[in-house]
Coordinates of C-alpha atoms in Angstrom, one line a residue:
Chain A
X1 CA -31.8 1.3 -44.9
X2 CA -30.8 4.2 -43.0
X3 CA -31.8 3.3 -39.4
X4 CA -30.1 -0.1 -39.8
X5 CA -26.6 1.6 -40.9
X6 CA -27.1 3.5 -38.0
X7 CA -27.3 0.8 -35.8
X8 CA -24.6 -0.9 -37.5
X9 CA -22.4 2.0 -37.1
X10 CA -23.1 1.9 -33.4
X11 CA -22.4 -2.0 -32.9
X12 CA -19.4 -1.2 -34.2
X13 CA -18.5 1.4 -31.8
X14 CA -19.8 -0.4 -29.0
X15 CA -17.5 -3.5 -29.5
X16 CA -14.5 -1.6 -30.2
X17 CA -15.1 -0.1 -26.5
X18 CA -15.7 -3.2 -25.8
X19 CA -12.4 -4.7 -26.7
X20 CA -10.7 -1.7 -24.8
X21 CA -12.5 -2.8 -21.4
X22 CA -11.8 -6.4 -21.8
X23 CA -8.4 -5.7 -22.5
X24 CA -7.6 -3.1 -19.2
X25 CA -10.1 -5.7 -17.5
X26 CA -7.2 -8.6 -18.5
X27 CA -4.2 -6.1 -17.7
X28 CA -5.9 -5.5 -13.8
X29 CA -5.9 -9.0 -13.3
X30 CA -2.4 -9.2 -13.7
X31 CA -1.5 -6.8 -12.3
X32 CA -3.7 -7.3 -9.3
X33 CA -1.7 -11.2 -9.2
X34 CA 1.7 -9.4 -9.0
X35 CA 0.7 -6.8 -6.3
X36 CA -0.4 -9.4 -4.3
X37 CA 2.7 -11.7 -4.9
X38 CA 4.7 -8.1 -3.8
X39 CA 2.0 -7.9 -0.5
X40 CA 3.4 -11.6 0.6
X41 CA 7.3 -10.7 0.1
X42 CA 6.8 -7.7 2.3
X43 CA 5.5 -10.1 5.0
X44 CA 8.4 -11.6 7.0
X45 CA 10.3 -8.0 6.8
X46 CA 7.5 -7.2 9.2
X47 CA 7.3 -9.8 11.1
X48 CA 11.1 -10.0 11.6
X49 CA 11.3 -6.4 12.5
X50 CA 8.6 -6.6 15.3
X51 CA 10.4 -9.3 16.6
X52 CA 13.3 -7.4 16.8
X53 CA 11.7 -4.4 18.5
X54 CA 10.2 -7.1 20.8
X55 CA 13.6 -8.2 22.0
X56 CA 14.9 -4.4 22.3
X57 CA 11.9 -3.3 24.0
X58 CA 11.9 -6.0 26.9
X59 CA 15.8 -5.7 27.3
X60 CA 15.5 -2.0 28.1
X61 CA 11.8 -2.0 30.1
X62 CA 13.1 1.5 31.8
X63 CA 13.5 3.2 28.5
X64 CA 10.1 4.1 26.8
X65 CA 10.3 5.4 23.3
X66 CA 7.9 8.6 22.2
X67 CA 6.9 6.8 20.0
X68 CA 5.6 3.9 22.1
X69 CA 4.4 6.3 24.7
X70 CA 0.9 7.3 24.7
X71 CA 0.1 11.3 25.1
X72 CA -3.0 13.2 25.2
X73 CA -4.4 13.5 22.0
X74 CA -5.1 16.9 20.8
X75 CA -3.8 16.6 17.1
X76 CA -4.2 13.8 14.8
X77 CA -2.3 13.1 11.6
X78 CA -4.2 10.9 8.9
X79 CA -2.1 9.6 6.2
X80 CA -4.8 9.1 3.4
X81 CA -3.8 6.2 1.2
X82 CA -5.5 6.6 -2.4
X83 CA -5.1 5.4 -6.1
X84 CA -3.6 8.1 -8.9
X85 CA -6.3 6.9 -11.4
X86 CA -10.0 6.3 -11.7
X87 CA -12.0 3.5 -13.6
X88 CA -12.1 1.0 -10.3
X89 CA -15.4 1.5 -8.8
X90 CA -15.9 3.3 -5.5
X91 CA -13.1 2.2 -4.6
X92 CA -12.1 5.8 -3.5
X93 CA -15.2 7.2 -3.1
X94 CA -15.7 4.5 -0.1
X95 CA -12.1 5.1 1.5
X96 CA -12.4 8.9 1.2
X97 CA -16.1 8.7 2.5
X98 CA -15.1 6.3 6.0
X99 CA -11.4 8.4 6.5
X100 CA -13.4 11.7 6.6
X101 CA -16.2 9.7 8.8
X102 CA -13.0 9.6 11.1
X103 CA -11.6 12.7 10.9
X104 CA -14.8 14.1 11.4
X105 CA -15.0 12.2 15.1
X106 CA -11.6 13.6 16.4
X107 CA -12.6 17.2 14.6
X108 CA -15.6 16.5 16.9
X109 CA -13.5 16.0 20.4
X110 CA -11.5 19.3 19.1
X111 CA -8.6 17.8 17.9
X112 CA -6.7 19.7 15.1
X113 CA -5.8 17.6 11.9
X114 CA -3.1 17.3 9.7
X115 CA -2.7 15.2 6.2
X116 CA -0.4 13.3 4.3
X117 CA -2.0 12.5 1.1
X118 CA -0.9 9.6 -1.2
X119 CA -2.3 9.7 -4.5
X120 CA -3.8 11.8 -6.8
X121 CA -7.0 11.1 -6.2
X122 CA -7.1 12.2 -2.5
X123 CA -5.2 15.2 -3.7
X124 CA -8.1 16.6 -5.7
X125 CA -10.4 15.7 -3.5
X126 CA -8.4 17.5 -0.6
X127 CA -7.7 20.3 -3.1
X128 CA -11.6 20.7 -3.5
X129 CA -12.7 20.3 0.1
X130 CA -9.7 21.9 1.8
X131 CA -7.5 20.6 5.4
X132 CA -4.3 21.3 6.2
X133 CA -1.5 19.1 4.1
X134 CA 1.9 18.4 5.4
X135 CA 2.7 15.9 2.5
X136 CA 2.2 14.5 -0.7
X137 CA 3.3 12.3 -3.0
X138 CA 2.0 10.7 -6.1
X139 CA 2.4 9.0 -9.5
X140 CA 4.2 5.8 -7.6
X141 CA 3.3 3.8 -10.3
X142 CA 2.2 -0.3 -9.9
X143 CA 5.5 -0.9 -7.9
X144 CA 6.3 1.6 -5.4
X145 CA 9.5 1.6 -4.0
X146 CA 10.0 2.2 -0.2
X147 CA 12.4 4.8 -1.6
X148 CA 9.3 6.7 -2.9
X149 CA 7.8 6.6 0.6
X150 CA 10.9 7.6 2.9
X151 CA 10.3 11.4 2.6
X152 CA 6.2 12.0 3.6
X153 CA 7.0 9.0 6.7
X154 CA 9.9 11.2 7.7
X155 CA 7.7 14.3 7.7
X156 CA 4.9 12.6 9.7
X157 CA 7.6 11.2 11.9
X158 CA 8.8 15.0 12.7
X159 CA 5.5 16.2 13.0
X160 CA 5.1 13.5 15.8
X161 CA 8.6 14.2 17.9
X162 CA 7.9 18.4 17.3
X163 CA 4.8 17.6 19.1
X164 CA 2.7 18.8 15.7
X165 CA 0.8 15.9 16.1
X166 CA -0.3 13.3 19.0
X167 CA -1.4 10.6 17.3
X168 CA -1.1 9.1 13.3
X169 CA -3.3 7.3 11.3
X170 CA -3.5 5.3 8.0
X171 CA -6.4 5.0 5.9
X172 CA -6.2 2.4 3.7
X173 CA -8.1 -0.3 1.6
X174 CA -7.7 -3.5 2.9
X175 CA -7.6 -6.5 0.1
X176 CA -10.3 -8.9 1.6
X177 CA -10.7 -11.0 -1.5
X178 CA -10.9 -10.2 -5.2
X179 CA -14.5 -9.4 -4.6
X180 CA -14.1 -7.1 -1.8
X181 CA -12.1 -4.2 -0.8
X182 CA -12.8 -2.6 3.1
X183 CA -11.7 0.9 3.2
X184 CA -9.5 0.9 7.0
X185 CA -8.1 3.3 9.8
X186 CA -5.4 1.5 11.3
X187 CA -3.6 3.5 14.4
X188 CA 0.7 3.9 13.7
X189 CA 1.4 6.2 15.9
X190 CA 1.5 5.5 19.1
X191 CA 2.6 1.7 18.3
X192 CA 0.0 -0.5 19.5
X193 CA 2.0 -3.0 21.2
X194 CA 1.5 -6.4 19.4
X195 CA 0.1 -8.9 21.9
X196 CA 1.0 -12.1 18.8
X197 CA 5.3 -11.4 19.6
X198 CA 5.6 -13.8 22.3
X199 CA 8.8 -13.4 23.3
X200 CA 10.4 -16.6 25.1
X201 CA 14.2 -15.5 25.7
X202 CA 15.7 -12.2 26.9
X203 CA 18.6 -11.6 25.6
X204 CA 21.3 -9.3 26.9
X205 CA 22.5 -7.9 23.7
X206 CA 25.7 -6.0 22.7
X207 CA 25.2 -3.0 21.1
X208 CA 27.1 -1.5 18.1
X209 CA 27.2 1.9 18.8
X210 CA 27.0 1.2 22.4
X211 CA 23.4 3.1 22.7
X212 CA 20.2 1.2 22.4
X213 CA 17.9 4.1 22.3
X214 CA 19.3 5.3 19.1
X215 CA 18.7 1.5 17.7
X216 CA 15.6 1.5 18.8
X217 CA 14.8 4.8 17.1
X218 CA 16.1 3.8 13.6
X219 CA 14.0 0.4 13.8
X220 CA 10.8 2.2 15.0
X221 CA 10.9 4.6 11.8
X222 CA 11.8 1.3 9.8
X223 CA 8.8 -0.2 11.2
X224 CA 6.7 2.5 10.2
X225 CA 7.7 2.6 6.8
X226 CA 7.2 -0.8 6.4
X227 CA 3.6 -0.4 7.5
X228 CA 2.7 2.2 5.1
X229 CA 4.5 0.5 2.4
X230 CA 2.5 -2.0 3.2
X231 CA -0.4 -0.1 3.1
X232 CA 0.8 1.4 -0.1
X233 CA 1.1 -2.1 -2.0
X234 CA -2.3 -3.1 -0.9
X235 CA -4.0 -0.6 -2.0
X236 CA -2.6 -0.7 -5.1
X237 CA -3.7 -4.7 -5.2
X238 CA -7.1 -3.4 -3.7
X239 CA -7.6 -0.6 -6.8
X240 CA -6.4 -3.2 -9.7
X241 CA -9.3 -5.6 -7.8
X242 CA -11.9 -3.1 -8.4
X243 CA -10.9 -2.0 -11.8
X244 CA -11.0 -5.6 -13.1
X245 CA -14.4 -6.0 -11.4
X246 CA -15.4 -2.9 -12.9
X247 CA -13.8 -3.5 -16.2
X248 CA -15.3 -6.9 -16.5
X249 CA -18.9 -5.4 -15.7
X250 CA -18.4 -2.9 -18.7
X251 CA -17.9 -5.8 -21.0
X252 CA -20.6 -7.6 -19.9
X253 CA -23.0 -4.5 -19.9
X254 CA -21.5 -3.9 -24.0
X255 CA -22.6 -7.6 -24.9
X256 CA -26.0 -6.7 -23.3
X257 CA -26.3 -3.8 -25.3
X258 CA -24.6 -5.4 -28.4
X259 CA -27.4 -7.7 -28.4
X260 CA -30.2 -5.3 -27.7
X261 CA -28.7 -3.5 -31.1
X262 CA -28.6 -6.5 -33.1
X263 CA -32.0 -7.2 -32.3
X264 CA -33.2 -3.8 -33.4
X265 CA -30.8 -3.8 -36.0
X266 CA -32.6 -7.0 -37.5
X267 CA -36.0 -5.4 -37.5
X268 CA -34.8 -2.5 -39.5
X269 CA -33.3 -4.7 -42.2
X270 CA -36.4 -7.0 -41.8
X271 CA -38.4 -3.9 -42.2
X272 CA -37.1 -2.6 -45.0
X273 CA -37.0 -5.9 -47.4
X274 CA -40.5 -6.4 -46.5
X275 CA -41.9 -3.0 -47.8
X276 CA -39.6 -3.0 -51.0
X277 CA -41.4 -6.4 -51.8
X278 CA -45.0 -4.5 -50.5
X279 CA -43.6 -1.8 -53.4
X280 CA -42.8 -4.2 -56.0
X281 CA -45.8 -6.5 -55.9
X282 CA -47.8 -3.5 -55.8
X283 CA -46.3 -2.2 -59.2
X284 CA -46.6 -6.1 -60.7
X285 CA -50.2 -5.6 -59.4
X286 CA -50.5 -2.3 -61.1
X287 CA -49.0 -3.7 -64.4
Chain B
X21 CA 28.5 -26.4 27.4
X22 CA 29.8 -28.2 24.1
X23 CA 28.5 -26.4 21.3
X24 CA 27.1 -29.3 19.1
X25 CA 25.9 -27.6 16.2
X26 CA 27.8 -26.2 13.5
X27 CA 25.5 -24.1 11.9
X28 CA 23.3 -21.4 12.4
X29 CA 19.8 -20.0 11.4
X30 CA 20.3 -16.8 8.3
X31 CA 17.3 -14.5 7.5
X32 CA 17.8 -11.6 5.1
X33 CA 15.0 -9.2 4.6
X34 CA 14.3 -6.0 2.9
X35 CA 10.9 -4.1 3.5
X36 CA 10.3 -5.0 -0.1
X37 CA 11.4 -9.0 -0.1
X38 CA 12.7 -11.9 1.4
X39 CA 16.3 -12.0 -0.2
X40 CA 18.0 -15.4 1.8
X41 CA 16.5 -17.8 4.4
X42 CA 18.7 -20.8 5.5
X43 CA 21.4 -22.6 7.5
X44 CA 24.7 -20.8 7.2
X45 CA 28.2 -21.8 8.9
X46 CA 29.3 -18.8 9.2
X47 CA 28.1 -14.8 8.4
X48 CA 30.5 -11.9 7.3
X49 CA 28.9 -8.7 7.6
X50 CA 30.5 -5.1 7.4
X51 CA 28.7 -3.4 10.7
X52 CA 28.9 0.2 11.9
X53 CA 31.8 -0.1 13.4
X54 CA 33.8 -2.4 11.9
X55 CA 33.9 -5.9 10.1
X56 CA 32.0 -8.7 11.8
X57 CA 32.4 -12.5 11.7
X58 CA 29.7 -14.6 13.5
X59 CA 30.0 -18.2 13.6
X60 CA 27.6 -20.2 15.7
X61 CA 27.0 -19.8 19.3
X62 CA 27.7 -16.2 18.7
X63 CA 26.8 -13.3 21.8
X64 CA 24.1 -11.7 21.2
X65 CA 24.8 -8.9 18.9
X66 CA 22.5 -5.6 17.5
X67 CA 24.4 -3.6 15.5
X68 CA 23.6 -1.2 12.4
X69 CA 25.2 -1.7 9.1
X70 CA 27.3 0.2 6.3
X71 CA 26.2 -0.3 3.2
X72 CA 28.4 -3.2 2.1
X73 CA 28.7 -7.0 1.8
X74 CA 27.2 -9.8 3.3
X75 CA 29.4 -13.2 3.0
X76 CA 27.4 -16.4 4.0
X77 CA 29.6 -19.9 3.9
X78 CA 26.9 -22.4 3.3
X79 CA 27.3 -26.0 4.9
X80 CA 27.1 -27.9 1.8
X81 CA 31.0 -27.9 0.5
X82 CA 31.8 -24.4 2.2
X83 CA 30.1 -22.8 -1.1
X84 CA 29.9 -18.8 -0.3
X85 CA 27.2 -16.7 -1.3
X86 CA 27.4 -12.8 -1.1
X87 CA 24.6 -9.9 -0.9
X88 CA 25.4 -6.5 -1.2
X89 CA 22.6 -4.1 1.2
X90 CA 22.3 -0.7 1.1
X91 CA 22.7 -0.8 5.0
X92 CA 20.3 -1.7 7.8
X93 CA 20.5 -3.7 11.0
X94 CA 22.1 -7.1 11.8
X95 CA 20.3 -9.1 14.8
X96 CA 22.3 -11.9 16.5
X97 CA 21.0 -14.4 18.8
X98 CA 22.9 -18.1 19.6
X99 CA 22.1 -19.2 16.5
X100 CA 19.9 -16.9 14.9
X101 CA 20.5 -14.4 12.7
X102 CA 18.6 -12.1 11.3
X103 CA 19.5 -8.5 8.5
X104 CA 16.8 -6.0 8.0
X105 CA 18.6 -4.6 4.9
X106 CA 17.4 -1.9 4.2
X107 CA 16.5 -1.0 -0.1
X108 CA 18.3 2.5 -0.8
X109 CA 21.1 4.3 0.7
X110 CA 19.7 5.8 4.3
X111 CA 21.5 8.5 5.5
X112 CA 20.2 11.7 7.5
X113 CA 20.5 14.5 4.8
X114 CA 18.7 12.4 2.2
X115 CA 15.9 11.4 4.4
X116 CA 16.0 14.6 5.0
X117 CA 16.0 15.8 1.3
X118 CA 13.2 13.7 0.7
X119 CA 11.0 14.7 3.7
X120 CA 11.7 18.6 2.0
X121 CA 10.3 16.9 -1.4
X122 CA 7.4 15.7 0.3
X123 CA 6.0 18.4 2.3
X124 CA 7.0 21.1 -1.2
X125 CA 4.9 18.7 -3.2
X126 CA 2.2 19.2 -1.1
X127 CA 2.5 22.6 -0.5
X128 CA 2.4 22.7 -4.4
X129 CA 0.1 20.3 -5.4
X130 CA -2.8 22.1 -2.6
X131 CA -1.6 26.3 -3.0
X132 CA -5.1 27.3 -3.5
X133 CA -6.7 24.9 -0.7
X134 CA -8.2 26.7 2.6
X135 CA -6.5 25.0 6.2
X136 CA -10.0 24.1 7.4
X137 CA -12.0 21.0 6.1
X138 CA -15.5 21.6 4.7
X139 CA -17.1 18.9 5.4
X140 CA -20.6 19.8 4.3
X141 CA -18.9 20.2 0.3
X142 CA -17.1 16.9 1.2
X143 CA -19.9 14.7 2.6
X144 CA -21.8 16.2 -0.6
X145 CA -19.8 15.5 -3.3
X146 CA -19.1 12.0 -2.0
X147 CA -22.8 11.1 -1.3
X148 CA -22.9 12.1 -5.0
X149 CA -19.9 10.2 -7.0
X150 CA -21.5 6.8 -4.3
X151 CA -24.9 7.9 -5.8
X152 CA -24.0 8.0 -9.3
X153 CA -22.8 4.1 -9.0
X154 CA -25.6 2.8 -7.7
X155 CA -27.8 4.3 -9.8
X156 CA -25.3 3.0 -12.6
X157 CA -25.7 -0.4 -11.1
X158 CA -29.8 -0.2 -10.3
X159 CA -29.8 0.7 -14.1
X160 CA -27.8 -2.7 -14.7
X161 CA -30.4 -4.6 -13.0
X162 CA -33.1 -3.5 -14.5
X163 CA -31.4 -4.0 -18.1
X164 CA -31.1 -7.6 -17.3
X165 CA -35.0 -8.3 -15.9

């Protein structure tokens, strides 16, 4: 009965990995649910503040903020957006794989690059493959704060005025549906003006202090860090996506195998019963 | 012009939630240089804010309602107003501080990395983790014919 034990044994190992995948498969999809929920409160900051910036903007056409104004492009910051563990697909894999695709272009026109890495995974990836880091930051658990995110947008935000960079990018995973996660490069910096804010009034505002620009300056960087929050919180919805995907195909693939087990499992035992009873009518034979 | 309406449009948001959306009578709000009342039919207004209250007197018996933000910007318009509040303390030294935090971790986190990217290792290694899941998922399919 050996070779049956042994497959019992391994049944049992299987399903007890089993239960661990189903259960991180169950704990992804909620937390998936409540990154999303935290992607749709984020919304109408957004929205609000382009408005905003809208108004400001047209009330003060003269002015043009660096950050609005387009220069000749001859370094580019990429702020690489990536999840602090593994177990969801190629989730990473893909995002790394079409952000380097990109950097590879502007390395091609001879633009100099800079990176701001979010996540452990890019990190080590980075770490292997070298590039020139200007900040990092990691470990921002399931709910970030903007808090968390303040310091590396204020260093790519420098980076930009000091002329260190012309241009900044954020590579992110976009949450198309449960299913499917597209790895993106969305331009921030220069702002791509928004052709949706329609605006219908100008107003002549008063300003507290009396100086628009440096309004304007504080809601630009606002702006921005509510972008890469944004970013932030959905790729965090993105990676719990994948892991449940991947999670629920590992329990799936353990049933498969489960029953491939139990079907040798059953020959074993069959196996065996049938030559002890070859042995004993042998000996009744003998007799 | 008579000024028939008596209230006026609120919307409080932080980068990380919607925290009050409604029809207020009147706004209390403590901007950056000094205390501001806006009734309807306000001027247009953009000021930023001190960390501080925000007192709303709703129509409905002249109930008050108070948020407490951590700063940010007040918008006025006739009869629309709008807070970006903003979710921790903002002030120049601390962004600062944390900008410092940022760029050490990195420097930490990536001592031993060279300043130019290879991408010859890179495309490799990521041809090989995509590689390894399909052939993961080829395998699947063939389990199951």
């Amino acid at each position: 009965m050996t070779v049956a034990k042994e497959v019992r044994t391994k049944i049992r190992s299987i399903k007890n990995t089993q239960k661990i995948t189903r259960a991180m498969g169950m704990v992804a999809a909620s937390k998936m649910r409540k990154a999303q929920d935290r992607m749709r409160r984020a919304q109408p900051y957004a929205r609000k503040i382009l408005q905003v910036i809208g108004h400001l903007a047209k009330g003060h056409p003269e002015y043009r903020h660096p950050y609005l104004q387009e220069r000749e492009i001859k370094r580019v910051g990429f702020i690489v957006v990536t999840t602090d563990r593994g177990l969801c697909g190629g989730l990473n894999s893909n995002l790394l794989k079409h952000s380097l695709q990109q950097i590879k272009q502007w390395k091609d026109k001879g633009a100099e690059i800079s990176l701001c890495l979010v996540g452990t995974k890019g990190e080590n990836f980075f770490k292997r493959i070298g590039g020139r880091v200007l900040a990092h930051a990691d470990h921002l658990g399931d709910a970030p704060k903007l808090a968390d995110l303040v310091g590396i947008v204020k260093v790519m935000l420098s980076a930009y005025t000091d002329n260190q960079i012309d241009a900044l990018f954020l590579c992110s995973n976009e949450f198309v549906n449960t299913m499917r996660q597209e790895p993106t490069v969305q331009q921030m910096l220069p702002i791509v003006p928004s052709t949706e804010v329609q605006l219908e009034h100008y107003w002549d505002y008063i300003y507290e202090p009396d100086n628009a620009k440096e309004l304007l300056d504080i809601l630009l960087s606002r702006y921005i860090e509510s972008q890469l929050y944004r970013g932030v919180i959905e790729n965090i919805a993105c990676e719990q996506a994948a892991r449940m995907i991947a999670m629920n195909n590992a329990t799936d693939n353990a049933d498969e195998l489960i029953n491939d087990l139990q079907l040798v499992y059953h020959k074993a035992r069959q196996a065996a019963i049938t030559r002890e009873l070859t042995e004993i009518v042998a000996g009744a034979a003998v007799v | 012009m008579v000024n028939t309406r008596v209230t006026l449009r609120l919307d409080i948001v932080s980068a990380e939630e919607a925290i009050f959306s409604g029809e207020v009578e009147m706004v209390f709000a403590t901007g950056i240089m000094g205390e501001l009342g806006i009734a309807p039919g306000h001027a247009p207004l953009i000021t930023a804010l001190k960390p501080g209250d925000i007192r709303v007197i709703l129509p409905d018996a002249k109930k008050e309602e108070v948020f407490y933000v951590k700063g940010g910007m007040l918008e006025v318009q006739p009869f629309v107003v709008t807070v970006l509040a903003d979710t921790v303390v903002r002030a120049h030294d601390i962004d600062e501080a944390a900008a410092l935090e940022a760029k050490a971790r990195a420097e930490q986190a990536l001592a031993s990395t060279a300043s130019e990217i290879d991408f010859a290792k890179a495309s490799a290694e990521l041809a090989e983790a995509i590689a390894q899941i399909r052939a993961v998922q080829r395998m699947k399919k063939q389990l199951k014919q």
